[in-house]
PDB file of N, CA and C in Angstrom:
ATOM      1  N   MET A   1     111.658  78.992  85.401  1.00 91.00           N
ATOM      2  CA  MET A   1     110.842  80.224  84.230  1.00 91.00           C
ATOM      3  C   MET A   1     109.525  80.085  84.984  1.00 91.00           C
ATOM      4  N   ALA A   2     108.964  79.490  86.274  1.00 93.00           N
ATOM      5  CA  ALA A   2     108.278  79.973  86.965  1.00 93.00           C
ATOM      6  C   ALA A   2     108.532  81.495  87.477  1.00 93.00           C
ATOM      7  N   TRP A   3     109.660  81.475  87.789  1.00 93.00           N
ATOM      8  CA  TRP A   3     109.775  82.999  88.511  1.00 93.00           C
ATOM      9  C   TRP A   3     109.543  84.123  87.721  1.00 93.00           C
ATOM     10  N   THR A   4     110.331  83.867  86.130  1.00 95.00           N
ATOM     11  CA  THR A   4     110.011  84.750  85.192  1.00 95.00           C
ATOM     12  C   THR A   4     108.233  85.273  84.916  1.00 95.00           C
ATOM     13  N   LEU A   5     107.917  83.869  85.185  1.00 96.00           N
ATOM     14  CA  LEU A   5     106.451  83.808  85.404  1.00 96.00           C
ATOM     15  C   LEU A   5     105.367  84.999  86.305  1.00 96.00           C
ATOM     16  N   LEU A   6     105.878  84.484  87.408  1.00 96.00           N
ATOM     17  CA  LEU A   6     105.824  85.496  88.520  1.00 96.00           C
ATOM     18  C   LEU A   6     106.299  86.927  88.438  1.00 96.00           C
ATOM     19  N   ILE A   7     107.267  87.614  87.879  1.00 95.00           N
ATOM     20  CA  ILE A   7     107.704  88.883  87.838  1.00 95.00           C
ATOM     21  C   ILE A   7     106.691  89.143  86.872  1.00 95.00           C
ATOM     22  N   ILE A   8     106.545  88.729  85.791  1.00 97.00           N
ATOM     23  CA  ILE A   8     105.831  89.540  84.804  1.00 97.00           C
ATOM     24  C   ILE A   8     104.402  89.339  85.375  1.00 97.00           C
ATOM     25  N   ALA A   9     103.782  88.522  85.910  1.00 97.00           N
ATOM     26  CA  ALA A   9     102.684  88.246  86.472  1.00 97.00           C
ATOM     27  C   ALA A   9     102.479  90.027  87.823  1.00 97.00           C
ATOM     28  N   GLY A  10     103.752  90.003  88.296  1.00 95.00           N
ATOM     29  CA  GLY A  10     103.409  91.218  89.223  1.00 95.00           C
ATOM     30  C   GLY A  10     103.338  92.367  88.569  1.00 95.00           C
ATOM     31  N   LEU A  11     104.350  92.674  87.081  1.00 97.00           N
ATOM     32  CA  LEU A  11     104.196  93.943  86.636  1.00 97.00           C
ATOM     33  C   LEU A  11     102.741  93.877  85.993  1.00 97.00           C
ATOM     34  N   LEU A  12     102.202  92.857  85.790  1.00 97.00           N
ATOM     35  CA  LEU A  12     101.125  93.269  84.777  1.00 97.00           C
ATOM     36  C   LEU A  12     100.229  93.594  86.244  1.00 97.00           C
ATOM     37  N   GLU A  13     100.109  93.194  87.090  1.00 96.00           N
ATOM     38  CA  GLU A  13      99.119  93.509  88.187  1.00 96.00           C
ATOM     39  C   GLU A  13      98.888  95.033  88.387  1.00 96.00           C
ATOM     40  N   VAL A  14     100.211  95.535  88.376  1.00 97.00           N
ATOM     41  CA  VAL A  14     100.554  96.842  88.008  1.00 97.00           C
ATOM     42  C   VAL A  14      99.516  97.646  86.731  1.00 97.00           C
ATOM     43  N   VAL A  15      99.680  97.082  85.779  1.00 97.00           N
ATOM     44  CA  VAL A  15      98.931  97.345  84.578  1.00 97.00           C
ATOM     45  C   VAL A  15      97.624  97.633  84.628  1.00 97.00           C
ATOM     46  N   GLY A  16      96.997  96.508  85.652  1.00 96.00           N
ATOM     47  CA  GLY A  16      95.707  96.145  86.029  1.00 96.00           C
ATOM     48  C   GLY A  16      95.377  97.513  87.058  1.00 96.00           C
ATOM     49  N   VAL A  17      96.347  97.920  88.171  1.00 96.00           N
ATOM     50  CA  VAL A  17      96.261  98.589  88.776  1.00 96.00           C
ATOM     51  C   VAL A  17      96.013 100.398  88.259  1.00 96.00           C
ATOM     52  N   ILE A  18      96.889 100.621  87.530  1.00 96.00           N
ATOM     53  CA  ILE A  18      96.620 101.602  86.305  1.00 96.00           C
ATOM     54  C   ILE A  18      95.196 102.046  85.716  1.00 96.00           C
ATOM     55  N   GLY A  19      94.632 100.706  85.574  1.00 96.00           N
ATOM     56  CA  GLY A  19      93.367 100.550  84.825  1.00 96.00           C
ATOM     57  C   GLY A  19      92.626 100.746  85.944  1.00 96.00           C
ATOM     58  N   ILE A  20      92.486 100.194  87.110  1.00 96.00           N
ATOM     59  CA  ILE A  20      91.478 100.949  88.053  1.00 96.00           C
ATOM     60  C   ILE A  20      91.830 102.453  88.278  1.00 96.00           C
ATOM     61  N   LYS A  21      92.989 103.009  88.354  1.00 95.00           N
ATOM     62  CA  LYS A  21      93.150 104.656  88.456  1.00 95.00           C
ATOM     63  C   LYS A  21      92.456 105.676  87.475  1.00 95.00           C
ATOM     64  N   ARG A  22      92.811 104.487  86.012  1.00 96.00           N
ATOM     65  CA  ARG A  22      92.171 105.188  84.918  1.00 96.00           C
ATOM     66  C   ARG A  22      90.570 105.118  84.252  1.00 96.00           C
ATOM     67  N   VAL A  23      90.292 104.174  85.168  1.00 97.00           N
ATOM     68  CA  VAL A  23      88.395 103.723  85.081  1.00 97.00           C
ATOM     69  C   VAL A  23      87.886 105.076  86.415  1.00 97.00           C
ATOM     70  N   SER A  24      88.604 105.339  86.852  1.00 95.00           N
ATOM     71  CA  SER A  24      88.483 106.155  88.281  1.00 95.00           C
ATOM     72  C   SER A  24      87.804 107.411  87.993  1.00 95.00           C
ATOM     73  N   VAL A  25      89.028 107.867  86.576  1.00 94.00           N
ATOM     74  CA  VAL A  25      88.659 109.253  86.282  1.00 94.00           C
ATOM     75  C   VAL A  25      87.862 109.204  85.169  1.00 94.00           C
ATOM     76  N   HIS A  26      88.144 108.483  84.064  1.00 94.00           N
ATOM     77  CA  HIS A  26      87.490 108.078  82.746  1.00 94.00           C
ATOM     78  C   HIS A  26      87.140 106.721  82.782  1.00 94.00           C
ATOM     79  N   ASN A  27      85.686 106.150  83.116  1.00 95.00           N
ATOM     80  CA  ASN A  27      85.443 104.918  82.525  1.00 95.00           C
ATOM     81  C   ASN A  27      85.078 104.673  81.713  1.00 95.00           C
ATOM     82  N   ASN A  28      85.766 104.390  80.367  1.00 96.00           N
ATOM     83  CA  ASN A  28      85.050 103.852  79.378  1.00 96.00           C
ATOM     84  C   ASN A  28      85.901 102.209  78.717  1.00 96.00           C
ATOM     85  N   PHE A  29      85.805 101.966  77.449  1.00 97.00           N
ATOM     86  CA  PHE A  29      86.062 100.784  77.140  1.00 97.00           C
ATOM     87  C   PHE A  29      87.707 100.621  77.329  1.00 97.00           C
ATOM     88  N   THR A  30      88.293 101.609  76.823  1.00 96.00           N
ATOM     89  CA  THR A  30      89.832 101.241  76.824  1.00 96.00           C
ATOM     90  C   THR A  30      90.277 101.199  78.178  1.00 96.00           C
ATOM     91  N   ASN A  31      89.527 101.934  78.815  1.00 96.00           N
ATOM     92  CA  ASN A  31      90.502 101.762  80.565  1.00 96.00           C
ATOM     93  C   ASN A  31      90.160 100.497  81.068  1.00 96.00           C
ATOM     94  N   ASN A  32      88.755 100.216  81.221  1.00 97.00           N
ATOM     95  CA  ASN A  32      88.140  98.751  81.581  1.00 97.00           C
ATOM     96  C   ASN A  32      88.729  97.590  80.690  1.00 97.00           C
ATOM     97  N   LEU A  33      89.334  97.573  79.701  1.00 97.00           N
ATOM     98  CA  LEU A  33      90.254  96.767  78.861  1.00 97.00           C
ATOM     99  C   LEU A  33      91.305  96.707  79.670  1.00 97.00           C
ATOM    100  N   ILE A  34      91.863  97.868  79.755  1.00 97.00           N
ATOM    101  CA  ILE A  34      93.765  97.771  80.644  1.00 97.00           C
ATOM    102  C   ILE A  34      93.434  97.225  81.887  1.00 97.00           C
ATOM    103  N   LEU A  35      92.337  97.753  82.646  1.00 97.00           N
ATOM    104  CA  LEU A  35      91.991  97.379  83.856  1.00 97.00           C
ATOM    105  C   LEU A  35      91.729  95.489  83.869  1.00 97.00           C
ATOM    106  N   LEU A  36      90.723  94.751  83.067  1.00 97.00           N
ATOM    107  CA  LEU A  36      90.636  93.784  83.149  1.00 97.00           C
ATOM    108  C   LEU A  36      91.548  92.654  82.213  1.00 97.00           C
ATOM    109  N   GLY A  37      92.374  93.138  81.194  1.00 97.00           N
ATOM    110  CA  GLY A  37      93.282  92.366  80.947  1.00 97.00           C
ATOM    111  C   GLY A  37      94.191  92.499  81.420  1.00 97.00           C
ATOM    112  N   GLY A  38      95.198  93.238  82.085  1.00 96.00           N
ATOM    113  CA  GLY A  38      96.110  93.518  82.968  1.00 96.00           C
ATOM    114  C   GLY A  38      95.808  92.392  84.515  1.00 96.00           C
ATOM    115  N   PHE A  39      94.701  92.486  84.809  1.00 97.00           N
ATOM    116  CA  PHE A  39      94.268  91.645  86.216  1.00 97.00           C
ATOM    117  C   PHE A  39      94.055  90.481  85.589  1.00 97.00           C
ATOM    118  N   ILE A  40      93.553  89.654  84.504  1.00 98.00           N
ATOM    119  CA  ILE A  40      92.817  88.786  84.233  1.00 98.00           C
ATOM    120  C   ILE A  40      94.588  87.745  83.493  1.00 98.00           C
ATOM    121  N   THR A  41      95.376  88.641  82.771  1.00 97.00           N
ATOM    122  CA  THR A  41      96.522  87.997  82.805  1.00 97.00           C
ATOM    123  C   THR A  41      97.561  87.415  83.675  1.00 97.00           C
ATOM    124  N   SER A  42      97.281  88.654  84.655  1.00 97.00           N
ATOM    125  CA  SER A  42      98.341  88.564  85.573  1.00 97.00           C
ATOM    126  C   SER A  42      97.772  87.262  86.555  1.00 97.00           C
ATOM    127  N   PHE A  43      96.426  87.331  86.472  1.00 97.00           N
ATOM    128  CA  PHE A  43      96.046  85.771  87.543  1.00 97.00           C
ATOM    129  C   PHE A  43      96.882  84.933  86.845  1.00 97.00           C
ATOM    130  N   ALA A  44      96.075  84.646  85.463  1.00 97.00           N
ATOM    131  CA  ALA A  44      96.744  83.478  84.942  1.00 97.00           C
ATOM    132  C   ALA A  44      98.170  83.190  84.813  1.00 97.00           C
ATOM    133  N   LEU A  45      99.106  84.106  84.571  1.00 97.00           N
ATOM    134  CA  LEU A  45     100.167  83.475  84.750  1.00 97.00           C
ATOM    135  C   LEU A  45     101.003  83.288  86.645  1.00 97.00           C
ATOM    136  N   LEU A  46     100.217  84.088  87.501  1.00 97.00           N
ATOM    137  CA  LEU A  46     100.354  83.926  89.293  1.00 97.00           C
ATOM    138  C   LEU A  46      99.890  82.460  89.305  1.00 97.00           C
ATOM    139  N   ILE A  47      98.551  81.876  88.242  1.00 97.00           N
ATOM    140  CA  ILE A  47      98.489  80.584  88.396  1.00 97.00           C
ATOM    141  C   ILE A  47      99.437  79.416  88.097  1.00 97.00           C
ATOM    142  N   GLN A  48     100.017  79.630  87.013  1.00 97.00           N
ATOM    143  CA  GLN A  48     100.960  79.158  86.325  1.00 97.00           C
ATOM    144  C   GLN A  48     102.110  78.925  87.273  1.00 97.00           C
ATOM    145  N   ALA A  49     102.888  80.011  87.619  1.00 96.00           N
ATOM    146  CA  ALA A  49     103.947  80.235  88.543  1.00 96.00           C
ATOM    147  C   ALA A  49     103.642  79.335  89.779  1.00 96.00           C
ATOM    148  N   MET A  50     102.400  79.411  90.336  1.00 96.00           N
ATOM    149  CA  MET A  50     102.213  78.641  91.617  1.00 96.00           C
ATOM    150  C   MET A  50     102.440  77.244  91.349  1.00 96.00           C
ATOM    151  N   GLU A  51     102.288  76.563  90.223  1.00 96.00           N
ATOM    152  CA  GLU A  51     102.706  75.592  90.188  1.00 96.00           C
ATOM    153  C   GLU A  51     103.880  74.485  90.783  1.00 96.00           C
ATOM    154  N   SER A  52     104.825  75.712  90.842  1.00 95.00           N
ATOM    155  CA  SER A  52     106.313  75.199  91.038  1.00 95.00           C
ATOM    156  C   SER A  52     107.047  75.958  92.125  1.00 95.00           C
ATOM    157  N   ILE A  53     106.118  77.233  92.711  1.00 93.00           N
ATOM    158  CA  ILE A  53     106.512  78.435  93.611  1.00 93.00           C
ATOM    159  C   ILE A  53     106.014  77.995  94.749  1.00 93.00           C
ATOM    160  N   PRO A  54     106.256  77.408  95.922  1.00 92.00           N
ATOM    161  CA  PRO A  54     104.870  77.862  97.315  1.00 92.00           C
ATOM    162  C   PRO A  54     103.956  79.090  97.406  1.00 92.00           C
ATOM    163  N   LEU A  55     102.570  78.915  97.376  1.00 92.00           N
ATOM    164  CA  LEU A  55     101.832  79.701  97.315  1.00 92.00           C
ATOM    165  C   LEU A  55     101.973  80.745  98.285  1.00 92.00           C
ATOM    166  N   SER A  56     102.806  80.788  99.774  1.00 87.00           N
ATOM    167  CA  SER A  56     103.248  82.162 100.399  1.00 87.00           C
ATOM    168  C   SER A  56     104.460  83.086  99.780  1.00 87.00           C
ATOM    169  N   THR A  57     105.144  82.000  99.326  1.00 90.00           N
ATOM    170  CA  THR A  57     106.326  82.771  98.414  1.00 90.00           C
ATOM    171  C   THR A  57     105.557  83.828  97.064  1.00 90.00           C
ATOM    172  N   ALA A  58     104.870  82.699  96.372  1.00 93.00           N
ATOM    173  CA  ALA A  58     104.132  83.491  95.115  1.00 93.00           C
ATOM    174  C   ALA A  58     103.526  84.625  95.872  1.00 93.00           C
ATOM    175  N   TYR A  59     102.491  84.203  96.387  1.00 92.00           N
ATOM    176  CA  TYR A  59     101.909  85.629  96.566  1.00 92.00           C
ATOM    177  C   TYR A  59     102.222  86.700  97.118  1.00 92.00           C
ATOM    178  N   ALA A  60     102.897  86.322  98.178  1.00 91.00           N
ATOM    179  CA  ALA A  60     103.907  87.547  98.585  1.00 91.00           C
ATOM    180  C   ALA A  60     104.721  88.325  97.753  1.00 91.00           C
ATOM    181  N   ILE A  61     105.159  87.735  96.832  1.00 91.00           N
ATOM    182  CA  ILE A  61     106.188  88.361  96.029  1.00 91.00           C
ATOM    183  C   ILE A  61     104.978  89.129  94.429  1.00 91.00           C
ATOM    184  N   TRP A  62     104.758  88.347  94.496  1.00 94.00           N
ATOM    185  CA  TRP A  62     103.200  88.770  93.176  1.00 94.00           C
ATOM    186  C   TRP A  62     102.591  90.450  93.745  1.00 94.00           C
ATOM    187  N   THR A  63     102.091  90.668  94.981  1.00 94.00           N
ATOM    188  CA  THR A  63     101.748  91.554  95.612  1.00 94.00           C
ATOM    189  C   THR A  63     102.733  92.821  95.739  1.00 94.00           C
ATOM    190  N   GLY A  64     104.026  92.242  96.434  1.00 92.00           N
ATOM    191  CA  GLY A  64     105.012  93.048  96.663  1.00 92.00           C
ATOM    192  C   GLY A  64     105.204  93.994  95.458  1.00 92.00           C
ATOM    193  N   ILE A  65     105.662  92.923  94.149  1.00 94.00           N
ATOM    194  CA  ILE A  65     105.794  93.758  92.932  1.00 94.00           C
ATOM    195  C   ILE A  65     104.803  94.965  92.837  1.00 94.00           C
ATOM    196  N   GLY A  66     103.559  93.960  92.960  1.00 94.00           N
ATOM    197  CA  GLY A  66     102.091  95.017  92.413  1.00 94.00           C
ATOM    198  C   GLY A  66     102.268  96.390  93.554  1.00 94.00           C
ATOM    199  N   SER A  67     102.354  96.409  94.455  1.00 93.00           N
ATOM    200  CA  SER A  67     102.446  97.256  95.470  1.00 93.00           C
ATOM    201  C   SER A  67     104.198  98.142  95.214  1.00 93.00           C
ATOM    202  N   VAL A  68     104.583  97.857  95.173  1.00 94.00           N
ATOM    203  CA  VAL A  68     106.093  98.869  94.789  1.00 94.00           C
ATOM    204  C   VAL A  68     105.768  99.421  93.232  1.00 94.00           C
ATOM    205  N   GLY A  69     105.307  98.746  92.945  1.00 95.00           N
ATOM    206  CA  GLY A  69     104.751  99.177  91.236  1.00 95.00           C
ATOM    207  C   GLY A  69     103.947 100.260  91.418  1.00 95.00           C
ATOM    208  N   ALA A  70     102.999 100.041  92.074  1.00 94.00           N
ATOM    209  CA  ALA A  70     101.763 101.017  92.191  1.00 94.00           C
ATOM    210  C   ALA A  70     102.182 102.013  92.665  1.00 94.00           C
ATOM    211  N   ALA A  71     103.104 102.107  93.717  1.00 94.00           N
ATOM    212  CA  ALA A  71     103.555 103.024  94.624  1.00 94.00           C
ATOM    213  C   ALA A  71     104.297 104.010  93.332  1.00 94.00           C
ATOM    214  N   VAL A  72     105.271 103.219  93.011  1.00 94.00           N
ATOM    215  CA  VAL A  72     106.039 104.168  91.722  1.00 94.00           C
ATOM    216  C   VAL A  72     105.502 104.652  90.844  1.00 94.00           C
ATOM    217  N   VAL A  73     104.705 103.706  90.111  1.00 95.00           N
ATOM    218  CA  VAL A  73     103.582 104.935  89.192  1.00 95.00           C
ATOM    219  C   VAL A  73     103.004 105.823  89.750  1.00 95.00           C
ATOM    220  N   GLY A  74     102.426 105.770  90.995  1.00 93.00           N
ATOM    221  CA  GLY A  74     102.044 107.080  91.567  1.00 93.00           C
ATOM    222  C   GLY A  74     102.386 107.837  91.527  1.00 93.00           C
ATOM    223  N   MET A  75     103.561 107.926  91.700  1.00 93.00           N
ATOM    224  CA  MET A  75     104.811 108.838  92.213  1.00 93.00           C
ATOM    225  C   MET A  75     104.903 109.650  91.232  1.00 93.00           C
ATOM    226  N   LEU A  76     105.583 108.865  89.854  1.00 93.00           N
ATOM    227  CA  LEU A  76     105.700 109.361  88.636  1.00 93.00           C
ATOM    228  C   LEU A  76     104.928 109.565  87.416  1.00 93.00           C
ATOM    229  N   PHE A  77     103.438 109.224  87.575  1.00 93.00           N
ATOM    230  CA  PHE A  77     102.694 109.685  86.951  1.00 93.00           C
ATOM    231  C   PHE A  77     101.665 110.255  87.298  1.00 93.00           C
ATOM    232  N   TYR A  78     101.289 110.301  88.687  1.00 91.00           N
ATOM    233  CA  TYR A  78     100.171 110.725  89.309  1.00 91.00           C
ATOM    234  C   TYR A  78     100.337 111.941  90.332  1.00 91.00           C
ATOM    235  N   LYS A  79     102.021 112.232  90.299  1.00 90.00           N
ATOM    236  CA  LYS A  79     101.890 113.157  91.262  1.00 90.00           C
ATOM    237  C   LYS A  79     101.938 113.314  92.845  1.00 90.00           C
ATOM    238  N   GLU A  80     101.931 111.676  93.461  1.00 91.00           N
ATOM    239  CA  GLU A  80     101.914 111.363  94.608  1.00 91.00           C
ATOM    240  C   GLU A  80     102.865 111.767  95.125  1.00 91.00           C
ATOM    241  N   PRO A  81     103.163 112.086  96.531  1.00 89.00           N
ATOM    242  CA  PRO A  81     103.845 112.408  97.404  1.00 89.00           C
ATOM    243  C   PRO A  81     105.307 111.606  97.311  1.00 89.00           C
ATOM    244  N   LYS A  82     106.350 111.941  97.284  1.00 90.00           N
ATOM    245  CA  LYS A  82     108.124 110.895  97.259  1.00 90.00           C
ATOM    246  C   LYS A  82     108.699 111.526  98.375  1.00 90.00           C
ATOM    247  N   ASN A  83     108.069 111.680  99.703  1.00 92.00           N
ATOM    248  CA  ASN A  83     108.814 111.705 100.746  1.00 92.00           C
ATOM    249  C   ASN A  83     110.088 110.656 101.514  1.00 92.00           C
ATOM    250  N   THR A  84     110.670 111.006 102.433  1.00 94.00           N
ATOM    251  CA  THR A  84     111.958 109.865 102.283  1.00 94.00           C
ATOM    252  C   THR A  84     110.952 108.762 103.462  1.00 94.00           C
ATOM    253  N   ILE A  85     110.396 108.889 104.259  1.00 92.00           N
ATOM    254  CA  ILE A  85     109.484 107.748 104.660  1.00 92.00           C
ATOM    255  C   ILE A  85     108.939 106.833 103.766  1.00 92.00           C
ATOM    256  N   ARG A  86     108.363 107.340 102.756  1.00 91.00           N
ATOM    257  CA  ARG A  86     107.537 106.239 101.788  1.00 91.00           C
ATOM    258  C   ARG A  86     108.575 105.747 101.225  1.00 91.00           C
ATOM    259  N   LEU A  87     110.066 106.335 100.236  1.00 93.00           N
ATOM    260  CA  LEU A  87     110.858 105.489  99.857  1.00 93.00           C
ATOM    261  C   LEU A  87     111.346 104.333 100.217  1.00 93.00           C
ATOM    262  N   LEU A  88     111.597 104.934 101.788  1.00 94.00           N
ATOM    263  CA  LEU A  88     112.178 103.904 102.923  1.00 94.00           C
ATOM    264  C   LEU A  88     111.045 103.058 102.765  1.00 94.00           C
ATOM    265  N   CYS A  89     110.291 103.104 102.615  1.00 92.00           N
ATOM    266  CA  CYS A  89     109.377 101.971 103.033  1.00 92.00           C
ATOM    267  C   CYS A  89     108.631 101.141 101.757  1.00 92.00           C
ATOM    268  N   ILE A  90     109.473 101.690 100.414  1.00 92.00           N
ATOM    269  CA  ILE A  90     109.067 100.834  98.943  1.00 92.00           C
ATOM    270  C   ILE A  90     110.669 100.101  99.218  1.00 92.00           C
ATOM    271  N   LEU A  91     111.327 100.568  99.670  1.00 93.00           N
ATOM    272  CA  LEU A  91     112.701  99.793 100.007  1.00 93.00           C
ATOM    273  C   LEU A  91     112.845  98.706 100.563  1.00 93.00           C
ATOM    274  N   GLY A  92     111.768  99.027 101.688  1.00 93.00           N
ATOM    275  CA  GLY A  92     111.554  97.698 102.626  1.00 93.00           C
ATOM    276  C   GLY A  92     110.580  96.425 102.389  1.00 93.00           C
ATOM    277  N   VAL A  93     109.865  97.204 100.876  1.00 92.00           N
ATOM    278  CA  VAL A  93     109.167  95.728 100.622  1.00 92.00           C
ATOM    279  C   VAL A  93     109.901  94.992  99.339  1.00 92.00           C
ATOM    280  N   ILE A  94     110.678  96.188  99.346  1.00 91.00           N
ATOM    281  CA  ILE A  94     111.927  95.249  98.012  1.00 91.00           C
ATOM    282  C   ILE A  94     113.044  94.327  99.057  1.00 91.00           C
ATOM    283  N   GLY A  95     112.995  94.707 100.333  1.00 92.00           N
ATOM    284  CA  GLY A  95     113.885  93.871 100.496  1.00 92.00           C
ATOM    285  C   GLY A  95     113.275  92.806 101.190  1.00 92.00           C
ATOM    286  N   CYS A  96     112.425  92.904 101.280  1.00 90.00           N
ATOM    287  CA  CYS A  96     111.232  91.715 101.561  1.00 90.00           C
ATOM    288  C   CYS A  96     111.026  90.570 100.725  1.00 90.00           C
ATOM    289  N   VAL A  97     110.897  91.006  99.524  1.00 85.00           N
ATOM    290  CA  VAL A  97     110.709  90.377  98.645  1.00 85.00           C
ATOM    291  C   VAL A  97     112.149  89.638  97.948  1.00 85.00           C
ATOM    292  N   ILE A  98     112.632  90.210  97.924  1.00 88.00           N
ATOM    293  CA  ILE A  98     114.435  89.688  97.587  1.00 88.00           C
ATOM    294  C   ILE A  98     114.737  88.464  98.754  1.00 88.00           C
ATOM    295  N   GLY A  99     114.269  88.823 100.511  1.00 89.00           N
ATOM    296  CA  GLY A  99     114.506  88.047 101.051  1.00 89.00           C
ATOM    297  C   GLY A  99     113.935  86.982 100.683  1.00 89.00           C
ATOM    298  N   LEU A 100     112.463  86.913 100.330  1.00 83.00           N
ATOM    299  CA  LEU A 100     111.408  85.476 100.282  1.00 83.00           C
ATOM    300  C   LEU A 100     112.345  84.799  99.135  1.00 83.00           C
ATOM    301  N   ARG A 101     112.816  85.597  98.276  1.00 81.00           N
ATOM    302  CA  ARG A 101     113.209  84.952  96.859  1.00 81.00           C
ATOM    303  C   ARG A 101     114.464  83.888  97.696  1.00 81.00           C
ATOM    304  N   LEU A 102     115.411  84.863  98.421  1.00 85.00           N
ATOM    305  CA  LEU A 102     116.715  84.247  98.539  1.00 85.00           C
ATOM    306  C   LEU A 102     116.796  82.772  99.918  1.00 85.00           C
ATOM    307  N   VAL A 103     115.277  82.825 100.622  1.00 83.00           N
ATOM    308  CA  VAL A 103     115.051  81.700 101.504  1.00 83.00           C
ATOM    309  C   VAL A 103     114.178  80.642 100.735  1.00 83.00           C
ATOM    310  N   GLU A 104     113.703  81.059  99.351  1.00 74.00           N
ATOM    311  CA  GLU A 104     112.977  80.178  98.718  1.00 74.00           C
ATOM    312  C   GLU A 104     113.446  78.772  98.450  1.00 74.00           C
TER     313      GLU A 104
END
């Protein structure tokens, strides 16, 4: 259950990051709600996950999911570059997250 919470927390971190981007373009109530709702819910789930997953593993995986998710969202919705080096770096982060899970 803790791993499921951690994955959902990472995905909600991406929602929070999308909120940051949206607020940077249009600072309104809805975008601030997306920003705060995403991060508050993400932090709450991360706290619950850390009750049984070590801090170093949980935090690294949470930030890894958030980093990869933000990069993918940026490429898909905000026309950020999709070059080979960037994609390899994203795969490297995914590999590290999987590695942390396997040695946990």
